[in-house]
């Protein structure tokens, strides 16, 4: 049973996350020749203050 964990910056709509999950599930199902029901996808929202690029947060925490 494939388990896919996706971390994205918070703020994406549920519609967008649903589409990401649908497409990832379809791709794995097709390539691995597995039923879609066997594929688990988890999307985790990460605050910009906890996401770092080049040692700096993508978004500064409020109150900084």
GROMACS .gro file of C-alpha atoms in nm:
model
   64
    1UNK     CA    1   0.000   0.000   0.000
    2UNK     CA    2   0.176   0.322  -0.111
    3UNK     CA    3   0.167   0.608   0.138
    4UNK     CA    4   0.242   0.954  -0.003
    5UNK     CA    5   0.320   1.244   0.231
    6UNK     CA    6   0.309   1.594   0.081
    7UNK     CA    7   0.406   1.907   0.272
    8UNK     CA    8   0.299   2.242   0.130
    9UNK     CA    9   0.288   2.597   0.256
   10UNK     CA   10  -0.039   2.664   0.431
   11UNK     CA   11  -0.295   2.871   0.246
   12UNK     CA   12  -0.383   2.644  -0.044
   13UNK     CA   13  -0.754   2.584  -0.092
   14UNK     CA   14  -0.917   2.249  -0.022
   15UNK     CA   15  -1.006   2.234  -0.391
   16UNK     CA   16  -0.639   2.257  -0.486
   17UNK     CA   17  -0.537   1.993  -0.230
   18UNK     CA   18  -0.810   1.762  -0.357
   19UNK     CA   19  -0.677   1.799  -0.711
   20UNK     CA   20  -0.318   1.732  -0.602
   21UNK     CA   21  -0.432   1.419  -0.421
   22UNK     CA   22  -0.637   1.302  -0.720
   23UNK     CA   23  -0.351   1.344  -0.966
   24UNK     CA   24  -0.091   1.182  -0.741
   25UNK     CA   25  -0.325   0.889  -0.679
   26UNK     CA   26  -0.394   0.847  -1.051
   27UNK     CA   27  -0.024   0.854  -1.140
   28UNK     CA   28   0.075   0.596  -0.880
   29UNK     CA   29  -0.223   0.377  -0.966
   30UNK     CA   30  -0.130   0.378  -1.334
   31UNK     CA   31   0.244   0.326  -1.293
   32UNK     CA   32   0.230   0.072  -1.009
   33UNK     CA   33  -0.077  -0.101  -1.151
   34UNK     CA   34  -0.260  -0.074  -0.819
   35UNK     CA   35  -0.622   0.012  -0.742
   36UNK     CA   36  -0.672   0.372  -0.633
   37UNK     CA   37  -0.819   0.249  -0.305
   38UNK     CA   38  -0.476   0.107  -0.212
   39UNK     CA   39  -0.306   0.448  -0.227
   40UNK     CA   40  -0.299   0.682   0.070
   41UNK     CA   41  -0.217   1.051   0.033
   42UNK     CA   42  -0.166   1.291   0.325
   43UNK     CA   43  -0.125   1.664   0.267
   44UNK     CA   44   0.026   1.856   0.555
   45UNK     CA   45   0.003   2.236   0.575
   46UNK     CA   46   0.321   2.400   0.703
   47UNK     CA   47   0.316   2.761   0.824
   48UNK     CA   48   0.552   2.991   0.634
   49UNK     CA   49   0.726   3.070   0.963
   50UNK     CA   50   0.827   2.702   0.987
   51UNK     CA   51   0.937   2.670   0.620
   52UNK     CA   52   1.290   2.789   0.555
   53UNK     CA   53   1.474   2.867   0.233
   54UNK     CA   54   1.836   2.974   0.253
   55UNK     CA   55   1.813   2.976   0.633
   56UNK     CA   56   1.529   3.228   0.638
   57UNK     CA   57   1.159   3.166   0.700
   58UNK     CA   58   0.938   3.204   0.394
   59UNK     CA   59   0.708   3.422   0.605
   60UNK     CA   60   0.812   3.600   0.920
   61UNK     CA   61   0.604   3.511   1.225
   62UNK     CA   62   0.348   3.775   1.322
   63UNK     CA   63   0.481   4.006   1.589
   64UNK     CA   64   0.843   3.987   1.471
   0.00000   0.00000   0.00000
